[in-house]
PDB file of C-alpha atoms in Angstrom:
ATOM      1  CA  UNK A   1      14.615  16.509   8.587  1.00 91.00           C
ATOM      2  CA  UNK A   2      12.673  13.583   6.949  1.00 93.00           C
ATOM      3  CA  UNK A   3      14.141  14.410   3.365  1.00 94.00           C
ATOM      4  CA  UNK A   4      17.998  13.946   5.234  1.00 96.00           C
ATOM      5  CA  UNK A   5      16.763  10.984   6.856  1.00 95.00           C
ATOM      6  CA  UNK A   6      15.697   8.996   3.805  1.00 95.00           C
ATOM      7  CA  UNK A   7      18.638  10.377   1.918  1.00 95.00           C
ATOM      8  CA  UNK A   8      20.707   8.656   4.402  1.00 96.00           C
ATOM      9  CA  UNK A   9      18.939   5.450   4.845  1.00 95.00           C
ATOM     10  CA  UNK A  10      19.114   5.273   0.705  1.00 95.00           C
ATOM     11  CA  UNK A  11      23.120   4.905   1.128  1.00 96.00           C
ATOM     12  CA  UNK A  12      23.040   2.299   3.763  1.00 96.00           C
ATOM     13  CA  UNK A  13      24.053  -1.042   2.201  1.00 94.00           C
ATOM     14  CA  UNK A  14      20.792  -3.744   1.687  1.00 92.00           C
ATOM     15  CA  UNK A  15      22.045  -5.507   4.905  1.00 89.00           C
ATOM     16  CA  UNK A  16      22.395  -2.123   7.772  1.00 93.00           C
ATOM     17  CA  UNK A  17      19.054  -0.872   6.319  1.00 95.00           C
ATOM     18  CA  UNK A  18      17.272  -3.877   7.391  1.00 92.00           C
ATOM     19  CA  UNK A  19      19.246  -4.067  10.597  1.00 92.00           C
ATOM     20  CA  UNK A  20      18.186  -0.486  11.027  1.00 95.00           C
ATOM     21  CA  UNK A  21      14.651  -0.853  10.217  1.00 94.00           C
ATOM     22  CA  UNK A  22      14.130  -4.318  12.642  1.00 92.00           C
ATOM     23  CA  UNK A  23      15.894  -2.359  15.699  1.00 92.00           C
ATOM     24  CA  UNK A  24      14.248   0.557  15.020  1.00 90.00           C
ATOM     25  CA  UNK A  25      10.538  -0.940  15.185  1.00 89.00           C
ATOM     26  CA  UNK A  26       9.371   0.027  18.487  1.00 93.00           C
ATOM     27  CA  UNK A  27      10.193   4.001  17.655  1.00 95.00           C
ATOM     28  CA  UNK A  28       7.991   5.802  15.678  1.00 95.00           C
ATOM     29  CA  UNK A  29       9.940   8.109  13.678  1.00 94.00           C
ATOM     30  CA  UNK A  30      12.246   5.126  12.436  1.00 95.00           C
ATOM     31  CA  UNK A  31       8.796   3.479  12.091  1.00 94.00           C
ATOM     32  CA  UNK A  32       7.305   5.336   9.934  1.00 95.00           C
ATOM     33  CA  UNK A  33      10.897   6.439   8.104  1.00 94.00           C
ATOM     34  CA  UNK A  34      11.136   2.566   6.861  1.00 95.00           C
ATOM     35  CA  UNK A  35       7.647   2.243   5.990  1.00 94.00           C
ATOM     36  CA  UNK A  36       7.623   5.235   3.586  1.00 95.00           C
ATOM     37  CA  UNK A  37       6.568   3.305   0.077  1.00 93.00           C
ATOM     38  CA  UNK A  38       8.374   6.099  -2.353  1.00 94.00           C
ATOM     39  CA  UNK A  39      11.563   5.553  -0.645  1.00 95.00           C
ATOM     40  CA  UNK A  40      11.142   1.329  -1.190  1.00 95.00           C
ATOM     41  CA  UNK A  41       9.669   2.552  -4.438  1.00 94.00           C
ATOM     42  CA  UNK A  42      12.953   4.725  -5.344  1.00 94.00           C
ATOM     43  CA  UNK A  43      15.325   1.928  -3.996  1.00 94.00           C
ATOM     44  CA  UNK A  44      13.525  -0.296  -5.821  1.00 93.00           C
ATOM     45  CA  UNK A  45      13.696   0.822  -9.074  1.00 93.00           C
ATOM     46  CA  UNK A  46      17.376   2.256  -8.675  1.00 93.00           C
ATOM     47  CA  UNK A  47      18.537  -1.262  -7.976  1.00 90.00           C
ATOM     48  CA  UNK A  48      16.441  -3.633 -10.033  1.00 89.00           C
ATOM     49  CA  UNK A  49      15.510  -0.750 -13.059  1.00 90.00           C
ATOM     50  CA  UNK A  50      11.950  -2.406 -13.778  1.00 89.00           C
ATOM     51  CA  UNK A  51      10.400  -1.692 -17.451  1.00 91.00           C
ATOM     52  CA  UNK A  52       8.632   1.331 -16.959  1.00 91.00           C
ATOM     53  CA  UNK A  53       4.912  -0.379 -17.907  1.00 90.00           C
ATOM     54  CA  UNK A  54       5.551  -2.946 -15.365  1.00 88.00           C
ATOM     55  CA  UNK A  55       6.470   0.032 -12.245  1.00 87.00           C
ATOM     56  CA  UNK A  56       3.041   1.674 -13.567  1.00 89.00           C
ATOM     57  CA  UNK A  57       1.191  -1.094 -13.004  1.00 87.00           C
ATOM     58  CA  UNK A  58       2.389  -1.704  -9.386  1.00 85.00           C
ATOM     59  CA  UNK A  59      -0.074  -0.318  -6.166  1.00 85.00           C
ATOM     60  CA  UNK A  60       2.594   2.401  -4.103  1.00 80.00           C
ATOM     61  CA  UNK A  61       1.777  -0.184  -0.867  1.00 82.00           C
ATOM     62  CA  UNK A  62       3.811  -3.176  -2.506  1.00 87.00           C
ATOM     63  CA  UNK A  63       7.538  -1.688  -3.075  1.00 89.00           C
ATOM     64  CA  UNK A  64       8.950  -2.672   0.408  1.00 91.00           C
ATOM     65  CA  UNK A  65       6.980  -6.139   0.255  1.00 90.00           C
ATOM     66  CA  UNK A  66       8.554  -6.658  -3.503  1.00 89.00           C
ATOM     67  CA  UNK A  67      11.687  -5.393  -2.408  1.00 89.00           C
ATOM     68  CA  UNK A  68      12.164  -7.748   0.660  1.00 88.00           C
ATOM     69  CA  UNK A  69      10.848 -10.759  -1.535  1.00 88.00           C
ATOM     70  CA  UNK A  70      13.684 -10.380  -4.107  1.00 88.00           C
ATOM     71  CA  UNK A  71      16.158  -9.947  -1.424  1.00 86.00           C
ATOM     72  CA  UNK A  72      15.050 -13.420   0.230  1.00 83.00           C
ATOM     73  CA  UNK A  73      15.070 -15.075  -2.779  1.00 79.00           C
ATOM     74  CA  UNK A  74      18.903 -13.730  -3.783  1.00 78.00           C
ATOM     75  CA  UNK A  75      20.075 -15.002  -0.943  1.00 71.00           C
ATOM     76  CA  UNK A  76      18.391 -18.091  -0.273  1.00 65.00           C
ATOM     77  CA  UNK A  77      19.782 -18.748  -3.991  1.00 65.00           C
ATOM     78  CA  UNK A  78      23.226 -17.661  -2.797  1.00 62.00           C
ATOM     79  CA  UNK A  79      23.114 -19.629  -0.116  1.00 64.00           C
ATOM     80  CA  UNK A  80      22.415 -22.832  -2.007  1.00 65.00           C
ATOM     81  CA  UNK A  81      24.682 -22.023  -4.226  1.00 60.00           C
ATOM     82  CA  UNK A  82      27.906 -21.022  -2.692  1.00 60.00           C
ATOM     83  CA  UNK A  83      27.006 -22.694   0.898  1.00 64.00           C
ATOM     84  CA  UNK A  84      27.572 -20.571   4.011  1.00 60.00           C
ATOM     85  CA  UNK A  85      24.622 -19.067   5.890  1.00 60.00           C
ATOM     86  CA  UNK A  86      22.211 -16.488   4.798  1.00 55.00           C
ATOM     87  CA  UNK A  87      23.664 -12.868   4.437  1.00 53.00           C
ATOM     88  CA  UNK A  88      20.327 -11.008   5.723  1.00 51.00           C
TER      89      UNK A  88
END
């Protein structure tokens, strides 16, 4: 069930869901399960809680490409400031 699916994949921690998604590429259900914009769109807004005006002016095709952004730039910040290597 798709519904199950993305429920499940919303619980995974920033980190497996990526892991998930990159192994996954080559089948595709998992494919198309990670490429699903509401779910980046829900994730997205659950974890950063955008101003409402600013998620109505975003095109349903950028939420995983936002998403992924702000994650590379947390930890590249991180990184530089703690030391250590990247987390994702």
């Amino acid at each position: 069930n798709r519904m199950a699916d993305l429920r499940i994949l919303s619980e995974l921690e920033d980190r497996d869901l990526l892991n998930f998604c990159l192994l996954g590429e080559k089948n595709a259900d998992i494919r198309n399960l990670c490429n699903d914009a509401q779910f980046w769109r829900s994730r997205f807004i659950a974890k950063y809680q955008p101003p409402m005006e600013w998620i109505q002016n975003q095109n349903m095709t950028v939420w995983k490409k936002l998403y992924l952004q702000i994650l590379s730039y947390t930890d590249l910040s991180r990184k530089e400031i703690f030391g250590g290597s990247p987390l994702y």
